PDB file of C-alpha atoms in Angstrom:
ATOM      1  CA  MET A   1     111.850 108.128  47.553  1.00  0.00           C
ATOM      2  CA  ASN A   2     109.444 106.528  49.039  1.00  0.00           C
ATOM      3  CA  GLN A   3     108.254 107.477  52.102  1.00  0.00           C
ATOM      4  CA  ILE A   4     105.819 105.839  55.064  1.00  0.00           C
ATOM      5  CA  ASN A   5     102.934 107.322  55.991  1.00  0.00           C
ATOM      6  CA  PRO A   6     101.782 108.070  59.512  1.00  0.00           C
ATOM      7  CA  PHE A   7      99.629 105.405  60.073  1.00  0.00           C
ATOM      8  CA  GLU A   8     101.422 103.296  57.798  1.00  0.00           C
ATOM      9  CA  TYR A   9     104.099 103.688  60.835  1.00  0.00           C
ATOM     10  CA  VAL A  10     101.532 103.492  63.292  1.00  0.00           C
ATOM     11  CA  SER A  11     100.126 100.659  62.420  1.00  0.00           C
ATOM     12  CA  ILE A  12     103.636  98.616  62.462  1.00  0.00           C
ATOM     13  CA  LEU A  13     103.389  98.592  66.103  1.00  0.00           C
ATOM     14  CA  VAL A  14      99.887  97.798  66.419  1.00  0.00           C
ATOM     15  CA  SER A  15     100.593  94.588  63.918  1.00  0.00           C
ATOM     16  CA  ILE A  16     103.335  93.798  66.338  1.00  0.00           C
ATOM     17  CA  ILE A  17     101.308  93.712  69.220  1.00  0.00           C
ATOM     18  CA  LEU A  18      98.537  92.111  67.632  1.00  0.00           C
ATOM     19  CA  GLY A  19     100.849  89.073  65.917  1.00  0.00           C
ATOM     20  CA  LEU A  20     102.958  88.589  69.378  1.00  0.00           C
ATOM     21  CA  GLY A  21      98.944  88.114  70.637  1.00  0.00           C
ATOM     22  CA  ILE A  22      97.983  85.630  68.079  1.00  0.00           C
ATOM     23  CA  THR A  23     101.792  84.009  68.190  1.00  0.00           C
ATOM     24  CA  GLN A  24     100.812  83.124  71.958  1.00  0.00           C
ATOM     25  CA  LEU A  25      97.150  81.406  70.821  1.00  0.00           C
ATOM     26  CA  LEU A  26      98.900  79.468  68.185  1.00  0.00           C
ATOM     27  CA  SER A  27     101.875  78.633  70.173  1.00  0.00           C
ATOM     28  CA  SER A  28      99.882  77.570  73.332  1.00  0.00           C
ATOM     29  CA  PHE A  29      97.428  75.876  71.685  1.00  0.00           C
ATOM     30  CA  SER A  30      99.555  73.912  69.315  1.00  0.00           C
ATOM     31  CA  ASP A  31     101.356  72.683  72.644  1.00  0.00           C
ATOM     32  CA  LEU A  32      97.898  71.492  73.771  1.00  0.00           C
ATOM     33  CA  LEU A  33      97.405  69.651  70.155  1.00  0.00           C
ATOM     34  CA  TYR A  34     100.722  68.629  70.786  1.00  0.00           C
ATOM     35  CA  ASN A  35     100.264  66.491  74.323  1.00  0.00           C
ATOM     36  CA  TYR A  36      96.725  65.787  72.941  1.00  0.00           C
ATOM     37  CA  LYS A  37      96.660  62.625  75.020  1.00  0.00           C
ATOM     38  CA  LYS A  38      97.338  64.182  78.060  1.00  0.00           C
ATOM     39  CA  VAL A  39      94.985  67.172  77.784  1.00  0.00           C
ATOM     40  CA  LYS A  40      90.981  66.710  78.627  1.00  0.00           C
ATOM     41  CA  PHE A  41      89.681  69.825  76.428  1.00  0.00           C
ATOM     42  CA  TYR A  42      86.717  71.661  77.411  1.00  0.00           C
ATOM     43  CA  TRP A  43      84.162  73.528  74.530  1.00  0.00           C
ATOM     44  CA  PRO A  44      83.474  76.649  76.073  1.00  0.00           C
ATOM     45  CA  HIS A  45      87.458  76.890  76.695  1.00  0.00           C
ATOM     46  CA  THR A  46      88.151  76.316  72.891  1.00  0.00           C
ATOM     47  CA  ILE A  47      85.393  78.447  71.377  1.00  0.00           C
ATOM     48  CA  TRP A  48      86.651  81.505  74.458  1.00  0.00           C
ATOM     49  CA  VAL A  49      90.231  81.135  72.257  1.00  0.00           C
ATOM     50  CA  MET A  50      88.869  80.539  68.914  1.00  0.00           C
ATOM     51  CA  PHE A  51      87.150  83.870  70.099  1.00  0.00           C
ATOM     52  CA  ILE A  52      90.013  85.697  71.420  1.00  0.00           C
ATOM     53  CA  LEU A  53      91.475  85.059  67.862  1.00  0.00           C
ATOM     54  CA  PHE A  54      89.040  86.453  66.321  1.00  0.00           C
ATOM     55  CA  LEU A  55      89.202  89.908  68.061  1.00  0.00           C
ATOM     56  CA  HIS A  56      92.784  89.757  66.879  1.00  0.00           C
ATOM     57  CA  VAL A  57      91.830  89.758  63.209  1.00  0.00           C
ATOM     58  CA  GLN A  58      89.053  91.901  63.957  1.00  0.00           C
ATOM     59  CA  ASP A  59      91.629  94.472  65.546  1.00  0.00           C
ATOM     60  CA  TRP A  60      93.816  94.524  62.189  1.00  0.00           C
ATOM     61  CA  PHE A  61      90.502  95.111  60.442  1.00  0.00           C
ATOM     62  CA  ILE A  62      89.066  97.900  62.162  1.00  0.00           C
ATOM     63  CA  THR A  63      92.136  99.671  62.499  1.00  0.00           C
ATOM     64  CA  TYR A  64      92.638  99.934  59.097  1.00  0.00           C
ATOM     65  CA  GLN A  65      89.471 102.682  58.928  1.00  0.00           C
ATOM     66  CA  LEU A  66      92.145 104.990  60.342  1.00  0.00           C
ATOM     67  CA  LYS A  67      94.033 105.511  57.599  1.00  0.00           C
ATOM     68  CA  ASP A  68      92.911 108.683  56.317  1.00  0.00           C
ATOM     69  CA  LEU A  69      94.276 110.069  59.998  1.00  0.00           C
ATOM     70  CA  THR A  70      97.354 112.592  58.904  1.00  0.00           C
ATOM     71  CA  VAL A  71      98.248 113.545  61.789  1.00  0.00           C
ATOM     72  CA  TRP A  72      99.243 111.169  65.202  1.00  0.00           C
ATOM     73  CA  TYR A  73      99.881 112.667  68.498  1.00  0.00           C
ATOM     74  CA  LEU A  74     101.331 110.608  71.422  1.00  0.00           C
ATOM     75  CA  PRO A  75      97.895 110.139  73.407  1.00  0.00           C
ATOM     76  CA  GLN A  76      96.027 109.249  70.468  1.00  0.00           C
ATOM     77  CA  LEU A  77      98.765 106.371  69.381  1.00  0.00           C
ATOM     78  CA  LEU A  78      98.778 105.504  73.138  1.00  0.00           C
ATOM     79  CA  PHE A  79      94.484 104.793  73.211  1.00  0.00           C
ATOM     80  CA  VAL A  80      95.028 102.951  70.317  1.00  0.00           C
ATOM     81  CA  LEU A  81      97.371 100.469  71.709  1.00  0.00           C
ATOM     82  CA  LEU A  82      95.580  99.853  74.589  1.00  0.00           C
ATOM     83  CA  TYR A  83      93.196  97.709  72.796  1.00  0.00           C
ATOM     84  CA  PRO A  84      95.631  95.390  71.032  1.00  0.00           C
ATOM     85  CA  ILE A  85      97.499  95.122  74.529  1.00  0.00           C
ATOM     86  CA  MET A  86      93.960  93.817  76.376  1.00  0.00           C
ATOM     87  CA  LEU A  87      93.700  91.118  73.577  1.00  0.00           C
ATOM     88  CA  PHE A  88      97.333  89.938  74.042  1.00  0.00           C
ATOM     89  CA  THR A  89      96.999  90.243  77.925  1.00  0.00           C
ATOM     90  CA  THR A  90      93.894  87.945  77.261  1.00  0.00           C
ATOM     91  CA  ALA A  91      95.376  85.581  75.026  1.00  0.00           C
ATOM     92  CA  LYS A  92      98.080  85.114  77.653  1.00  0.00           C
ATOM     93  CA  MET A  93      95.838  84.464  80.693  1.00  0.00           C
ATOM     94  CA  LEU A  94      93.929  81.931  78.041  1.00  0.00           C
ATOM     95  CA  LEU A  95      96.405  79.225  77.652  1.00  0.00           C
ATOM     96  CA  PRO A  96      98.294  77.604  80.158  1.00  0.00           C
ATOM     97  CA  THR A  97     102.069  77.971  80.045  1.00  0.00           C
ATOM     98  CA  ASN A  98     103.541  76.222  83.123  1.00  0.00           C
ATOM     99  CA  ASP A  99     103.283  72.287  83.724  1.00  0.00           C
ATOM    100  CA  SER A 100     101.068  72.025  86.623  1.00  0.00           C
ATOM    101  CA  GLU A 101      98.050  69.212  86.856  1.00  0.00           C
ATOM    102  CA  GLU A 102      95.504  72.520  85.340  1.00  0.00           C
ATOM    103  CA  ARG A 103      97.702  72.614  81.979  1.00  0.00           C
ATOM    104  CA  TYR A 104      95.592  68.919  81.402  1.00  0.00           C
ATOM    105  CA  SER A 105      92.421  70.002  82.383  1.00  0.00           C
ATOM    106  CA  MET A 106      91.383  72.684  80.482  1.00  0.00           C
ATOM    107  CA  LYS A 107      88.294  72.724  82.249  1.00  0.00           C
ATOM    108  CA  MET A 108      89.951  73.254  85.350  1.00  0.00           C
ATOM    109  CA  PHE A 109      92.359  75.554  84.196  1.00  0.00           C
ATOM    110  CA  TYR A 110      89.492  78.367  82.022  1.00  0.00           C
ATOM    111  CA  GLN A 111      87.305  78.261  85.964  1.00  0.00           C
ATOM    112  CA  SER A 112      90.997  78.992  87.390  1.00  0.00           C
ATOM    113  CA  GLN A 113      91.612  81.696  84.917  1.00  0.00           C
ATOM    114  CA  PHE A 114      87.881  82.792  84.185  1.00  0.00           C
ATOM    115  CA  PRO A 115      87.483  85.949  86.940  1.00  0.00           C
ATOM    116  CA  ILE A 116      90.461  87.427  85.370  1.00  0.00           C
ATOM    117  CA  ILE A 117      89.500  87.183  81.289  1.00  0.00           C
ATOM    118  CA  PHE A 118      86.256  88.578  82.165  1.00  0.00           C
ATOM    119  CA  ILE A 119      87.948  91.741  83.927  1.00  0.00           C
ATOM    120  CA  LEU A 120      89.975  91.707  80.771  1.00  0.00           C
ATOM    121  CA  MET A 121      87.035  91.136  78.379  1.00  0.00           C
ATOM    122  CA  ALA A 122      85.436  94.277  80.141  1.00  0.00           C
ATOM    123  CA  ILE A 123      87.998  96.958  79.649  1.00  0.00           C
ATOM    124  CA  SER A 124      88.494  95.626  76.078  1.00  0.00           C
ATOM    125  CA  ILE A 125      84.763  96.167  75.438  1.00  0.00           C
ATOM    126  CA  PHE A 126      84.709  99.819  77.057  1.00  0.00           C
ATOM    127  CA  LEU A 127      88.012 100.344  75.083  1.00  0.00           C
ATOM    128  CA  SER A 128      85.980  99.479  72.041  1.00  0.00           C
ATOM    129  CA  ILE A 129      83.085 101.480  72.967  1.00  0.00           C
ATOM    130  CA  MET A 130      86.050 104.221  73.205  1.00  0.00           C
ATOM    131  CA  PHE A 131      87.629 103.717  70.107  1.00  0.00           C
ATOM    132  CA  ASN A 132      84.068 103.653  68.014  1.00  0.00           C
ATOM    133  CA  ILE A 133      82.612 106.933  69.935  1.00  0.00           C
ATOM    134  CA  ILE A 134      86.191 108.351  69.636  1.00  0.00           C
ATOM    135  CA  LEU A 135      88.123 107.828  66.512  1.00  0.00           C
ATOM    136  CA  LEU A 136      84.710 106.192  64.266  1.00  0.00           C
ATOM    137  CA  ASN A 137      82.346 108.784  65.155  1.00  0.00           C
ATOM    138  CA  ARG A 138      79.775 105.802  65.830  1.00  0.00           C
ATOM    139  CA  ASN A 139      77.059 106.626  68.137  1.00  0.00           C
ATOM    140  CA  LEU A 140      76.014 105.056  71.047  1.00  0.00           C
ATOM    141  CA  VAL A 141      72.939 102.980  69.694  1.00  0.00           C
ATOM    142  CA  GLU A 142      75.195 101.464  66.684  1.00  0.00           C
ATOM    143  CA  GLN A 143      77.340 100.299  69.976  1.00  0.00           C
ATOM    144  CA  SER A 144      73.783  98.469  71.530  1.00  0.00           C
ATOM    145  CA  MET A 145      75.696  95.071  71.258  1.00  0.00           C
ATOM    146  CA  LEU A 146      79.282  95.835  72.803  1.00  0.00           C
ATOM    147  CA  ILE A 147      77.374  97.443  75.462  1.00  0.00           C
ATOM    148  CA  LEU A 148      74.682  94.395  76.238  1.00  0.00           C
ATOM    149  CA  PHE A 149      78.506  92.809  76.097  1.00  0.00           C
ATOM    150  CA  LEU A 150      80.088  95.369  78.746  1.00  0.00           C
ATOM    151  CA  LEU A 151      77.459  94.085  80.964  1.00  0.00           C
ATOM    152  CA  ILE A 152      77.326  90.710  80.835  1.00  0.00           C
ATOM    153  CA  MET A 153      80.887  90.668  81.863  1.00  0.00           C
ATOM    154  CA  VAL A 154      80.417  93.264  84.366  1.00  0.00           C
ATOM    155  CA  VAL A 155      77.712  90.439  86.178  1.00  0.00           C
ATOM    156  CA  MET A 156      80.257  87.955  85.700  1.00  0.00           C
ATOM    157  CA  VAL A 157      83.229  89.695  87.207  1.00  0.00           C
ATOM    158  CA  ILE A 158      81.025  91.112  90.178  1.00  0.00           C
ATOM    159  CA  LYS A 159      79.331  88.112  90.700  1.00  0.00           C
ATOM    160  CA  LYS A 160      82.028  85.168  89.393  1.00  0.00           C
ATOM    161  CA  PRO A 161      79.610  82.858  89.023  1.00  0.00           C
ATOM    162  CA  LYS A 162      80.859  79.170  88.713  1.00  0.00           C
ATOM    163  CA  THR A 163      77.616  77.398  86.883  1.00  0.00           C
ATOM    164  CA  GLU A 164      78.587  75.466  84.465  1.00  0.00           C
ATOM    165  CA  LEU A 165      75.607  76.445  82.247  1.00  0.00           C
ATOM    166  CA  LEU A 166      76.022  79.443  82.248  1.00  0.00           C
ATOM    167  CA  HIS A 167      79.538  79.338  80.990  1.00  0.00           C
ATOM    168  CA  GLN A 168      78.116  77.125  78.390  1.00  0.00           C
ATOM    169  CA  GLY A 169      76.007  79.721  77.888  1.00  0.00           C
ATOM    170  CA  ILE A 170      78.087  82.471  77.732  1.00  0.00           C
ATOM    171  CA  ALA A 171      80.331  80.841  74.949  1.00  0.00           C
ATOM    172  CA  ILE A 172      77.740  80.050  72.808  1.00  0.00           C
ATOM    173  CA  LEU A 173      76.608  83.482  72.847  1.00  0.00           C
ATOM    174  CA  LEU A 174      80.627  84.418  71.768  1.00  0.00           C
ATOM    175  CA  PHE A 175      80.433  81.876  69.343  1.00  0.00           C
ATOM    176  CA  VAL A 176      76.604  83.247  67.202  1.00  0.00           C
ATOM    177  CA  ALA A 177      78.054  87.111  67.855  1.00  0.00           C
ATOM    178  CA  THR A 178      81.408  85.869  65.867  1.00  0.00           C
ATOM    179  CA  ILE A 179      79.469  84.867  62.926  1.00  0.00           C
ATOM    180  CA  LEU A 180      76.754  87.072  63.168  1.00  0.00           C
ATOM    181  CA  SER A 181      79.262  90.030  63.149  1.00  0.00           C
ATOM    182  CA  ILE A 182      81.112  88.245  59.673  1.00  0.00           C
ATOM    183  CA  LEU A 183      77.553  87.864  58.127  1.00  0.00           C
ATOM    184  CA  LEU A 184      75.854  91.015  59.326  1.00  0.00           C
ATOM    185  CA  GLU A 185      78.667  93.851  58.932  1.00  0.00           C
ATOM    186  CA  GLU A 186      80.157  92.603  55.890  1.00  0.00           C
ATOM    187  CA  ASN A 187      81.356  96.075  55.142  1.00  0.00           C
ATOM    188  CA  ALA A 188      83.797  95.907  58.171  1.00  0.00           C
ATOM    189  CA  TRP A 189      85.274  93.398  56.861  1.00  0.00           C
ATOM    190  CA  VAL A 190      87.067  94.969  53.066  1.00  0.00           C
ATOM    191  CA  ILE A 191      90.196  96.152  52.910  1.00  0.00           C
ATOM    192  CA  LYS A 192      90.014  98.840  50.051  1.00  0.00           C
TER     193      LYS A 192
END
């Protein structure tokens, strides 16, 4: 008799939520590509889409590190689910779903959405730091890059700057951080 273990049972729900977020990103972005003649893409927005897609995949990898937990409690499960829920919500807010004029100018859409995206990202980063400390036993020093990103997001939430150069700089920072994460944290990108 093949019996499902507690981690496998929990990971099903995590995977469903991550799958919904990935589906949201891919289907909405595909809709934009389908209408590419009408759409004016905005490269910082496109980097955000790729970054949030990357975070979905990264969370799927990181969650696997919990495979050795043999007992799961509801509060623990709810805590683990909060991050994928925030990613899904961010994915939903990141791409248009209606037929307004904003739908075709990704710059206008990004400018209208960035305050909520930054709030969701600040919450996500905070949850990620807590996850790493509580469940993966990482210390605050190991969280220094996440803490820096959290501070940047909080400042962006408070100030709500509309300076295009600043938003472009953050997009470049997200892109570089993603590449560095893949290259420098190769041990995190292994499933054994």
